[in-house]
Coordinates of C-alpha atoms in Angstrom, one line a residue:
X3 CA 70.5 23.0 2.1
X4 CA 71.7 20.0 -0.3
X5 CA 74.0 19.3 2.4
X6 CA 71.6 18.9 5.4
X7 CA 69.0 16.9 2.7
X8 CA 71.6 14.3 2.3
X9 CA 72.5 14.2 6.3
X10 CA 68.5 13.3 6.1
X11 CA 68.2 10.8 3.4
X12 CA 69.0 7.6 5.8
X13 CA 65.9 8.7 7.9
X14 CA 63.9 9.7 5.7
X15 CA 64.8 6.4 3.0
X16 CA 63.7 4.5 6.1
X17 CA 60.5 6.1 6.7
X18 CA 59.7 6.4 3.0
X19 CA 59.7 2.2 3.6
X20 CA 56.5 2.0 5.7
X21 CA 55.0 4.5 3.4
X22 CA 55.8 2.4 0.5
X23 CA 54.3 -0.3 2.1
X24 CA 50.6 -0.3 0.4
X25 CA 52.1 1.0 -3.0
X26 CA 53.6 -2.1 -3.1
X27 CA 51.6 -4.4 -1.8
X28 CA 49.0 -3.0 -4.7
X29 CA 51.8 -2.8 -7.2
X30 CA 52.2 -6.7 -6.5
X31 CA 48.7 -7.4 -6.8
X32 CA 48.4 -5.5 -9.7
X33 CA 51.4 -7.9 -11.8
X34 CA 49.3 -10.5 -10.1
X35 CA 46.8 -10.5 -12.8
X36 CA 48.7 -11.0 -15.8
X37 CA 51.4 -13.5 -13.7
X38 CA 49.6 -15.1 -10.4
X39 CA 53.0 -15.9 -9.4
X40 CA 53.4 -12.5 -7.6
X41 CA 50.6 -14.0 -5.0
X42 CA 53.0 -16.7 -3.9
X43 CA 55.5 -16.8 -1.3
X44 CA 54.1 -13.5 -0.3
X45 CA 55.2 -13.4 3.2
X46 CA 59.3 -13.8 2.5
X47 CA 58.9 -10.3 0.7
X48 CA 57.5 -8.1 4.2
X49 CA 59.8 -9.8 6.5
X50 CA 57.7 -13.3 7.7
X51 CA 60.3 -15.6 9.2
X52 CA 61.1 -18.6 7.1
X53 CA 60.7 -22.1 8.5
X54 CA 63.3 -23.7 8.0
X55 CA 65.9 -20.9 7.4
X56 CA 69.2 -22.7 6.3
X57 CA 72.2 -21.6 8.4
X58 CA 75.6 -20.1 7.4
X59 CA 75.5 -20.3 4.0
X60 CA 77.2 -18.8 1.0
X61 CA 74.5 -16.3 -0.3
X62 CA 73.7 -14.7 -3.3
X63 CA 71.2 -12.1 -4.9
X64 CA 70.1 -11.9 -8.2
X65 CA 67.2 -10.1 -8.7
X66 CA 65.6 -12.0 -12.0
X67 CA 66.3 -14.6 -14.3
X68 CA 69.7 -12.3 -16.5
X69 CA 71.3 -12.2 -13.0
X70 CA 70.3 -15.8 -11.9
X71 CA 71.8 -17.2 -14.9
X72 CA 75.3 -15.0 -14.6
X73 CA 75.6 -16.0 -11.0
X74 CA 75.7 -19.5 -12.7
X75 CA 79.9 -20.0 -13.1
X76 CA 80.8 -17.9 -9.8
X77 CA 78.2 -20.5 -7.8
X78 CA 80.6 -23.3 -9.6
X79 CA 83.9 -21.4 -8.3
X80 CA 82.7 -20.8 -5.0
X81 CA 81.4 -24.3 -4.3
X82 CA 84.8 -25.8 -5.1
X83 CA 86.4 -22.9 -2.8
X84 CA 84.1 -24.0 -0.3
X85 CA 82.6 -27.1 -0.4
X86 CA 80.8 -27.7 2.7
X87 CA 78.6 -24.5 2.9
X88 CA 74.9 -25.1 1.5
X89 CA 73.6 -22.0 -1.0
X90 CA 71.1 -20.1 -0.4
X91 CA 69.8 -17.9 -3.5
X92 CA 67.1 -14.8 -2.9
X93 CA 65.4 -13.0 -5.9
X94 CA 63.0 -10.3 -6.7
X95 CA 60.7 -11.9 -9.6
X96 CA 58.7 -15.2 -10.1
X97 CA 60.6 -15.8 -13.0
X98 CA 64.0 -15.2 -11.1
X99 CA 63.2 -17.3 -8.2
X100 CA 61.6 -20.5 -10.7
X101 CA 64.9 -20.0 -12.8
X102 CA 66.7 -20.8 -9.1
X103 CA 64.7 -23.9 -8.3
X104 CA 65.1 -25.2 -11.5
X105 CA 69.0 -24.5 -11.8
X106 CA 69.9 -25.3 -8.1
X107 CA 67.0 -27.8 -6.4
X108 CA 69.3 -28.7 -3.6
X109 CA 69.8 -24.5 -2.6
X110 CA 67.2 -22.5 -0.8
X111 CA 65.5 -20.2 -2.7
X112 CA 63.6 -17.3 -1.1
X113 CA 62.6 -13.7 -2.1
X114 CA 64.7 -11.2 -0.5
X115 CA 62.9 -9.2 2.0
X116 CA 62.8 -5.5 1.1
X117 CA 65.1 -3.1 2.5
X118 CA 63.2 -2.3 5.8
X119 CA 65.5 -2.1 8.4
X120 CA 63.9 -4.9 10.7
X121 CA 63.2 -7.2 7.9
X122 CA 66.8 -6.9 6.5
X123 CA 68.2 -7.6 10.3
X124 CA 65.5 -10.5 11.1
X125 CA 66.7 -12.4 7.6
X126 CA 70.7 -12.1 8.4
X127 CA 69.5 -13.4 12.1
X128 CA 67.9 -16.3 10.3
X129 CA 70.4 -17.5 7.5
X130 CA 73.8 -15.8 9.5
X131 CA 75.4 -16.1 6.0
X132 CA 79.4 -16.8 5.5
X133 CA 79.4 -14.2 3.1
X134 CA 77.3 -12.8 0.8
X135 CA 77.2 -11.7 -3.2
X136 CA 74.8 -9.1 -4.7
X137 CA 75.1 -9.6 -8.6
X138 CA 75.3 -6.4 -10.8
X139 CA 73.6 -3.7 -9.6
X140 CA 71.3 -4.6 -6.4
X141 CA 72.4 -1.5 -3.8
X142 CA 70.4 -2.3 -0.8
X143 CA 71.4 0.4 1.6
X144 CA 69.8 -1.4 4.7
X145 CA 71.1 -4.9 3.7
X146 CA 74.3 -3.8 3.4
X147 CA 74.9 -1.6 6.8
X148 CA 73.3 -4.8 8.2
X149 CA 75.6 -7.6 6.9
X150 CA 78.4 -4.7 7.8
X151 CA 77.2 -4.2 11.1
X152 CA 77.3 -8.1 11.5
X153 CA 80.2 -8.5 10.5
X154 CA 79.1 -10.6 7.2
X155 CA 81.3 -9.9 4.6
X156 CA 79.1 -8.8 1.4
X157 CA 80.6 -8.3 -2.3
X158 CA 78.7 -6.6 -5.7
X159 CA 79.9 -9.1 -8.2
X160 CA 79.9 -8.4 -11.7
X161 CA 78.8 -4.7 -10.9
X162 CA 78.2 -2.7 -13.6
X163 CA 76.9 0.7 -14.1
X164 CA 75.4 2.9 -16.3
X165 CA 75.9 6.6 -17.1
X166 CA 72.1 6.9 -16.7
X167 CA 72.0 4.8 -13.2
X168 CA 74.8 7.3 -12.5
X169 CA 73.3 10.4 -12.7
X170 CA 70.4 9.0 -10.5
X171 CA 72.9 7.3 -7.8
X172 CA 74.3 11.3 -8.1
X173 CA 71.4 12.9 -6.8
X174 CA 71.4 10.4 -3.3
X175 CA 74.7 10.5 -2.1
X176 CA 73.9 10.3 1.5
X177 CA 72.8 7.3 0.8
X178 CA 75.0 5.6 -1.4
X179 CA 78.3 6.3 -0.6
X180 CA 78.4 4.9 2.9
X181 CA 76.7 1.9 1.2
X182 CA 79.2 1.6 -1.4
X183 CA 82.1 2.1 1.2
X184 CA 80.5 -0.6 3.5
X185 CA 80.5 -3.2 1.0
X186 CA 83.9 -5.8 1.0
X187 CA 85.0 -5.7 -2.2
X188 CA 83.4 -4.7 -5.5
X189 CA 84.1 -6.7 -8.6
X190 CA 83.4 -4.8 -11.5
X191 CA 82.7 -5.4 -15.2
X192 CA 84.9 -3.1 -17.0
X193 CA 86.8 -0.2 -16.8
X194 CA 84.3 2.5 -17.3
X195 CA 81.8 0.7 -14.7
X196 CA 84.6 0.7 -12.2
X197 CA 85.2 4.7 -12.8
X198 CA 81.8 5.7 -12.0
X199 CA 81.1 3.4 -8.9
X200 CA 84.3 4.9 -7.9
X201 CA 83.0 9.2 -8.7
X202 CA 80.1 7.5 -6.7
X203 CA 82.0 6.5 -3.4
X204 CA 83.5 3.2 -4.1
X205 CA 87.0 3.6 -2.7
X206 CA 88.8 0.4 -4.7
X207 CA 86.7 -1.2 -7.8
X208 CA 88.2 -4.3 -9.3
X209 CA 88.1 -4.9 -12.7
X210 CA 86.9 -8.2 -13.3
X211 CA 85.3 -8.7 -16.4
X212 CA 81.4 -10.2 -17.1
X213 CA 80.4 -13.6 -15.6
X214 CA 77.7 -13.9 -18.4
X215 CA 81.1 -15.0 -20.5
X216 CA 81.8 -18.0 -18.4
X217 CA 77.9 -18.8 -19.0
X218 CA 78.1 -22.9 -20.2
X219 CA 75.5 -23.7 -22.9
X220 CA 73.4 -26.2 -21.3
X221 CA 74.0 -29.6 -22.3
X222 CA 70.0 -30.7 -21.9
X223 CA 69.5 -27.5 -24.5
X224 CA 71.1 -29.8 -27.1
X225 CA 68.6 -32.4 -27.4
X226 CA 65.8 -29.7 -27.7
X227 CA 67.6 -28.4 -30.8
X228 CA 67.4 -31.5 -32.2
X229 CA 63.6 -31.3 -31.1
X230 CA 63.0 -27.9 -32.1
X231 CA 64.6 -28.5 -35.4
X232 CA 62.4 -31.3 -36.1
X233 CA 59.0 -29.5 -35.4
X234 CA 60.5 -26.6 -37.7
X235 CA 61.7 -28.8 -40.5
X236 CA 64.7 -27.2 -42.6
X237 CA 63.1 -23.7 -42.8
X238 CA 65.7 -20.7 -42.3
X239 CA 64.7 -19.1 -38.7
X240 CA 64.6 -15.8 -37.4
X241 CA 64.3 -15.3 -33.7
X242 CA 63.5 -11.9 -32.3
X243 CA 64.1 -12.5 -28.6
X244 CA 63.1 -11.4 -25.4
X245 CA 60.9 -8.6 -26.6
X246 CA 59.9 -5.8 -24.2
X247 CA 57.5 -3.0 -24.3
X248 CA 57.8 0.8 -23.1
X249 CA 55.3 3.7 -23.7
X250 CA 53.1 2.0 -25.3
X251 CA 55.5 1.0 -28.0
X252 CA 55.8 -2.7 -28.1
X253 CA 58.9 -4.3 -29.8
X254 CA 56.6 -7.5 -30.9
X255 CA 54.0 -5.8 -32.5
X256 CA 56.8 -3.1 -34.4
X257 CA 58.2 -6.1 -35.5
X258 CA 54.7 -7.4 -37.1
X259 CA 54.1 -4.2 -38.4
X260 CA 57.6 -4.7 -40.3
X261 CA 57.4 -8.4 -41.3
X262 CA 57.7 -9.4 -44.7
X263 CA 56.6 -13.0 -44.6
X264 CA 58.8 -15.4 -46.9
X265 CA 57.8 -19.0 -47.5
X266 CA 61.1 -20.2 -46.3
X267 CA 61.4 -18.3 -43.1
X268 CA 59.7 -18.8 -39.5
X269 CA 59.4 -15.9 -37.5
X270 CA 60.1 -17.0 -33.5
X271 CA 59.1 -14.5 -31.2
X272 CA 59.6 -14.4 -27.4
X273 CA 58.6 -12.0 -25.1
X274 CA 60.8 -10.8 -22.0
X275 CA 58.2 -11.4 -19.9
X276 CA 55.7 -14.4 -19.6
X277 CA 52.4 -12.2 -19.3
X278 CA 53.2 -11.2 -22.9
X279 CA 53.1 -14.4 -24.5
X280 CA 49.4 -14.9 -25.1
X281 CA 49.4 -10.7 -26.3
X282 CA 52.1 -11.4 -29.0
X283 CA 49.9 -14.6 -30.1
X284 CA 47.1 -12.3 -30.6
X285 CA 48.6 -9.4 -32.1
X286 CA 50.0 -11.7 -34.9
X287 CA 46.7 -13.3 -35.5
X288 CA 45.3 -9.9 -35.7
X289 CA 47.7 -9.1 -38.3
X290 CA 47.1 -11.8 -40.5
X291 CA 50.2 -14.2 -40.0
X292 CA 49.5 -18.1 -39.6
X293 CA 50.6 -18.4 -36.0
X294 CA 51.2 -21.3 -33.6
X295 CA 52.7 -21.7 -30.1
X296 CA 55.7 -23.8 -28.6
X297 CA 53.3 -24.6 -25.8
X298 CA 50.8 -26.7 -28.3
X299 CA 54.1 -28.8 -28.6
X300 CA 52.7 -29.7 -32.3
X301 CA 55.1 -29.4 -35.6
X302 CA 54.9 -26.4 -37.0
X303 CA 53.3 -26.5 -40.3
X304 CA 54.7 -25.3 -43.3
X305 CA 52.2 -22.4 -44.0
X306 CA 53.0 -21.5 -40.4
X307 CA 54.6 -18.2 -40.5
X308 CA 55.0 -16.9 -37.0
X309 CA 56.1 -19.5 -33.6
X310 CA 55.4 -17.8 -30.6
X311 CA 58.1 -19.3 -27.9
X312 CA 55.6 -19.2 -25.5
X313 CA 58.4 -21.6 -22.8
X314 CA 60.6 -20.9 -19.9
X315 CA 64.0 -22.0 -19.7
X316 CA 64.3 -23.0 -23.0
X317 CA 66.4 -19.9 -24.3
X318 CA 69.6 -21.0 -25.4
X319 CA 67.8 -24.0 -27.5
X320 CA 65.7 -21.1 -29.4
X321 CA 69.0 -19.3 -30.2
X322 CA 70.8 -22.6 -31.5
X323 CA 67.4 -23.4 -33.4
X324 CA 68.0 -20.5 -35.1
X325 CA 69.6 -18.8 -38.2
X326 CA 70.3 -15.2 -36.6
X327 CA 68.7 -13.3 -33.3
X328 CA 68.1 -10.0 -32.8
X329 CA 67.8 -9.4 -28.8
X330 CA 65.1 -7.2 -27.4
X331 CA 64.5 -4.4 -24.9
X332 CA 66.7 -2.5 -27.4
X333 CA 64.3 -1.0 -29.9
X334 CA 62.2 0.1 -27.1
X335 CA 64.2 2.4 -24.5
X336 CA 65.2 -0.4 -22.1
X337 CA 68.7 -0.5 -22.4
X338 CA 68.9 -3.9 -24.1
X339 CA 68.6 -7.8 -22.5
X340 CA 71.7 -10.1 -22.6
X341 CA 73.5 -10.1 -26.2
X342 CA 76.0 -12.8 -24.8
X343 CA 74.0 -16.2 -24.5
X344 CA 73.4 -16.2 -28.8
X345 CA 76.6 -15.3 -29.4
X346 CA 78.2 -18.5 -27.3
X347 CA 75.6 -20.5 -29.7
X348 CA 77.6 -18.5 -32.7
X349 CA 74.5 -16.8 -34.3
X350 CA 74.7 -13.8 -36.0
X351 CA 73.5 -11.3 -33.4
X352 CA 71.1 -7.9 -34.1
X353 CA 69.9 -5.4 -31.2
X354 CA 68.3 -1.5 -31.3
X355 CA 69.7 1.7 -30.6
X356 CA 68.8 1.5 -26.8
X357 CA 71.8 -0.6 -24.8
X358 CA 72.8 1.6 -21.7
X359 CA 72.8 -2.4 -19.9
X360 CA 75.1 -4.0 -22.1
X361 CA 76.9 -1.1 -23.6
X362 CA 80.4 -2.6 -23.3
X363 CA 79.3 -6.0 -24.4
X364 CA 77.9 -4.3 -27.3
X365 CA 80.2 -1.9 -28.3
X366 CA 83.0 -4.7 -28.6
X367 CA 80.2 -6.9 -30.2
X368 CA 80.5 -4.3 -33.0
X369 CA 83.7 -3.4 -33.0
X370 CA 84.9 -6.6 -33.6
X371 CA 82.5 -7.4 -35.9
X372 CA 80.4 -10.4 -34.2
X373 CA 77.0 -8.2 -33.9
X374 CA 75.0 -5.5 -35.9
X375 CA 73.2 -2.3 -34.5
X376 CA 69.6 -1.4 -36.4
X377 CA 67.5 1.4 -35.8
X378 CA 64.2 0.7 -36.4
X379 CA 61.6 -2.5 -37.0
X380 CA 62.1 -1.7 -41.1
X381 CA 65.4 -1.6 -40.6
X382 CA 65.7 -5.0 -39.0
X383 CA 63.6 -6.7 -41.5
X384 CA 65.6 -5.5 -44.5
X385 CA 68.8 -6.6 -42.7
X386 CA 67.6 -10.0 -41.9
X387 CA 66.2 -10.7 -45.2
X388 CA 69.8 -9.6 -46.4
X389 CA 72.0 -11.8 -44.2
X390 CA 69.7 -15.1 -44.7
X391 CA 70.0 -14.6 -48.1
X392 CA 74.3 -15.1 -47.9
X393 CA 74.7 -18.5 -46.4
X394 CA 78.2 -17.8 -46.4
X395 CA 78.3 -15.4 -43.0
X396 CA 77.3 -18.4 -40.8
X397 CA 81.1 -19.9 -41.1
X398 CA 82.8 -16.7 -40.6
X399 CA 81.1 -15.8 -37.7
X400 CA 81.1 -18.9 -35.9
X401 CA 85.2 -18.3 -36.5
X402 CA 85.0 -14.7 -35.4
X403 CA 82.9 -15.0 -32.2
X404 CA 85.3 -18.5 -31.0
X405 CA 88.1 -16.1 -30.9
X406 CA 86.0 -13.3 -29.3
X407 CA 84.5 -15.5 -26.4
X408 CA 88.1 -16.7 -25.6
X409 CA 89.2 -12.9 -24.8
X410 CA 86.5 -12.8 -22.2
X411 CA 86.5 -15.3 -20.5
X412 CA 88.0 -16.0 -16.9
X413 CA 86.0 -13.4 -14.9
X414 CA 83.8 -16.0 -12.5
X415 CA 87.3 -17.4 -11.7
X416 CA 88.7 -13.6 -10.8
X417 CA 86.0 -12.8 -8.6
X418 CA 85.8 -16.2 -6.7
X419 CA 89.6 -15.3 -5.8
X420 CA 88.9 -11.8 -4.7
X421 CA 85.9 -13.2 -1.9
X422 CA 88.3 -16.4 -1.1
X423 CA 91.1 -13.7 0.1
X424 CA 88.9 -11.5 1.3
X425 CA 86.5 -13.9 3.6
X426 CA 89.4 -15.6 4.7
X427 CA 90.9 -12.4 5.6
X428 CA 87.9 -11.8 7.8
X429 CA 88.2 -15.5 9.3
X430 CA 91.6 -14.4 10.5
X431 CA 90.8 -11.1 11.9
X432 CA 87.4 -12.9 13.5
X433 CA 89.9 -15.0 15.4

């Protein structure tokens, strides 16, 4: 019976697509209210043609801002591998595709259609990509038959895998192992994610390392320091960064709940998700805390005890601003956000028990000492108050996490070598 389900699952994935089709459309709307950005562009998403579709690029997915960003170094390696294709960049989210724009305003930026056979084949007509990248985890199964199919070779860059994404991948193997076998190449993060793409189908994972390591601090972010630093005045900071929510818990408001305000500390809190911002104003009015917002761009005044980095793109001059960051999405159950960016800036680094998306990069965080696990709001508080209070661990760890960024480093420059051999492999054959 399991047997002739998964013979079905390619039919039955593609009629589950026009069923889908006014779930989504309401689930669109409905994300619509609290960020009027899903509205926009709404036509690239159910398979409208594009005006002005630009032809034979390199391509690559990333489906929000985390993935935009890591794409970052690979873009740089391919466009000196081949300098005369234009880039074309497709996203999932608002925030994705504006992070895009603003990184790359001579690419095309687009929403990827989703995977409805007609739509996937009608955007590879349009674009007739040289090749394209998927970053991480974006397993598509009708884009990538298509670019198979049309001969376009496709890679999942910087692929990584959890044991929980595992388990779910393991109950649809009809689908995803001929997806996983059609792809060109697959460049993964580390070991362990290259095992378990491979128990899933994968026939030859390559090992190379996390992009997100190659990430350059922005050199615009520099004179924002100086900026921030100035509205802030010499106050210690701690920055609690991009908070999510889960069940009703919310990591902003446990953190609230936990805060012990001292005189000589600002608390900077930043939401994952921009809808949030004015919700995490509120809830620390409600609980008493003198609060401002980055977006009044006014100093913050000394009896100001909360800063609510209400911004986009502004990220790695918060974690430079600051004194030491704990990174969300990890108290609540969502695996964790990107632990990386605030250790390039050389800040003492904090997350929760929850970090199935960044286990490797946390585990060797802790293991060599660069980064601390907490379990609960109280817990955090108590350490924070701790560390600011021994001026002393700043030097150390800006010593210890030079030497640990220089072990990981080089992966953008691996994977830009494995899709030069491999698309010029295809050239050859093609001839």
């Amino acid at each position: 019976m399991f047997t002739v389900l998964n013979m079905l699952l390619p039919a039955l994935y593609n009629a589950l697509w026009r069923i889908a089709l006014p779930f989504i459309r309401h689930y669109l709307r409905k994300r619509a209210r609290k960020n009027p950005a899903y509205l926009e562009h709404w036509g690239e998403r159910f398979g409208a043609p594009h005006p002005n579709p630009v032809q034979q690029p390199i391509w690559i997915h990333a489906v929000s801002v985390g993935e935009t960003r890591a794409a970052q170094p690979l873009i740089a390696e391919l466009q000196r591998r081949f300098p005369n294709a234009p880039l074309l960049l497709t996203q999932m989210t608002p925030t994705g595709r504006a992070t895009a724009m603003q990184l790359y305003p001579q690419a095309q930026c687009r929403y990827l259609p989703y995977d409805r056979r007609d739509w996937v084949a009608q955007f590879l007509r349009e674009h007739r990509p040289q090749f394209g990248v998927l970053m991480e985890t974006e397993l598509w199964a009708n884009l990538i038959s298509g670019c198979f199919n049309q001969r376009i070779p496709l890679f999942l860059a910087n692929a990584r895998l959890s044991e929980k994404s595992q388990r779910s991948y393991q109950k649809i193997p009809g689908l995803i192992r001929p997806a996983l076998r059609q792809l060109t190449a697959i460049c993964a993060q580390t070991p362990a994610d290259a095992e378990r793409l491979q128990q899933l189908g994968a026939p030859a994972p390559i090992v190379c390392g996390n992009t997100k390591y190659d990430i350059p601090i922005p050199p615009q972010s520099r004179e924002l320091v100086a900026q921030f630093r100035q509205k802030i005045g010499n106050r210690r900071v701690f920055l609690a960064a991009s908070l999510r929510e889960k069940d009703g818990q919310d990591e902003a408001e446990l953190i609230l709940n936990a805060w012990q305000p001292h005189a000589d500390t600002l608390l900077v809190l930043i939401p994952r998700h921009p809808e949030r911002f004015q919700a995490a104003y509120e809830l620390a009015r409600q609980r008493g805390f003198n609060t401002q917002k980055r977006s009044d761009n006014a100093p913050v005044r000394p009896d100001t005890q909360v800063w609510i980095g209400d911004s986009m793109g502004e990220m790695y001059a918060y974690f430079q601003a600051a004194d030491i960051v704990f990174i969300g999405g990890s108290l609540v159950d969502t695996g964790c956000q990107n632990i990386i960016e605030p250790l390039q800036c050389g800040k003492p680094v904090l997350f929760g028990p929850s970090i199935y998306n960044f286990q490797a990069a946390c585990q060797e965080a802790l293991a060599t000492g660069v980064a601390q696990q907490i379990h609960s709001a109280a817990e955090l508080v108590q350490t924070v108050t701790r560390q600011l209070a021994q001026p002393e661990i700043y030097a150390q760890q800006t010593a210890k996490t030079a030497a640990y960024l220089a072990q990981h480093r080089g992966a953008s420059q691996r994977i830009a070598d494995a899709i030069e051999q491999h698309v010029q492999a295809n050239a050859s054959n093609a001839a």
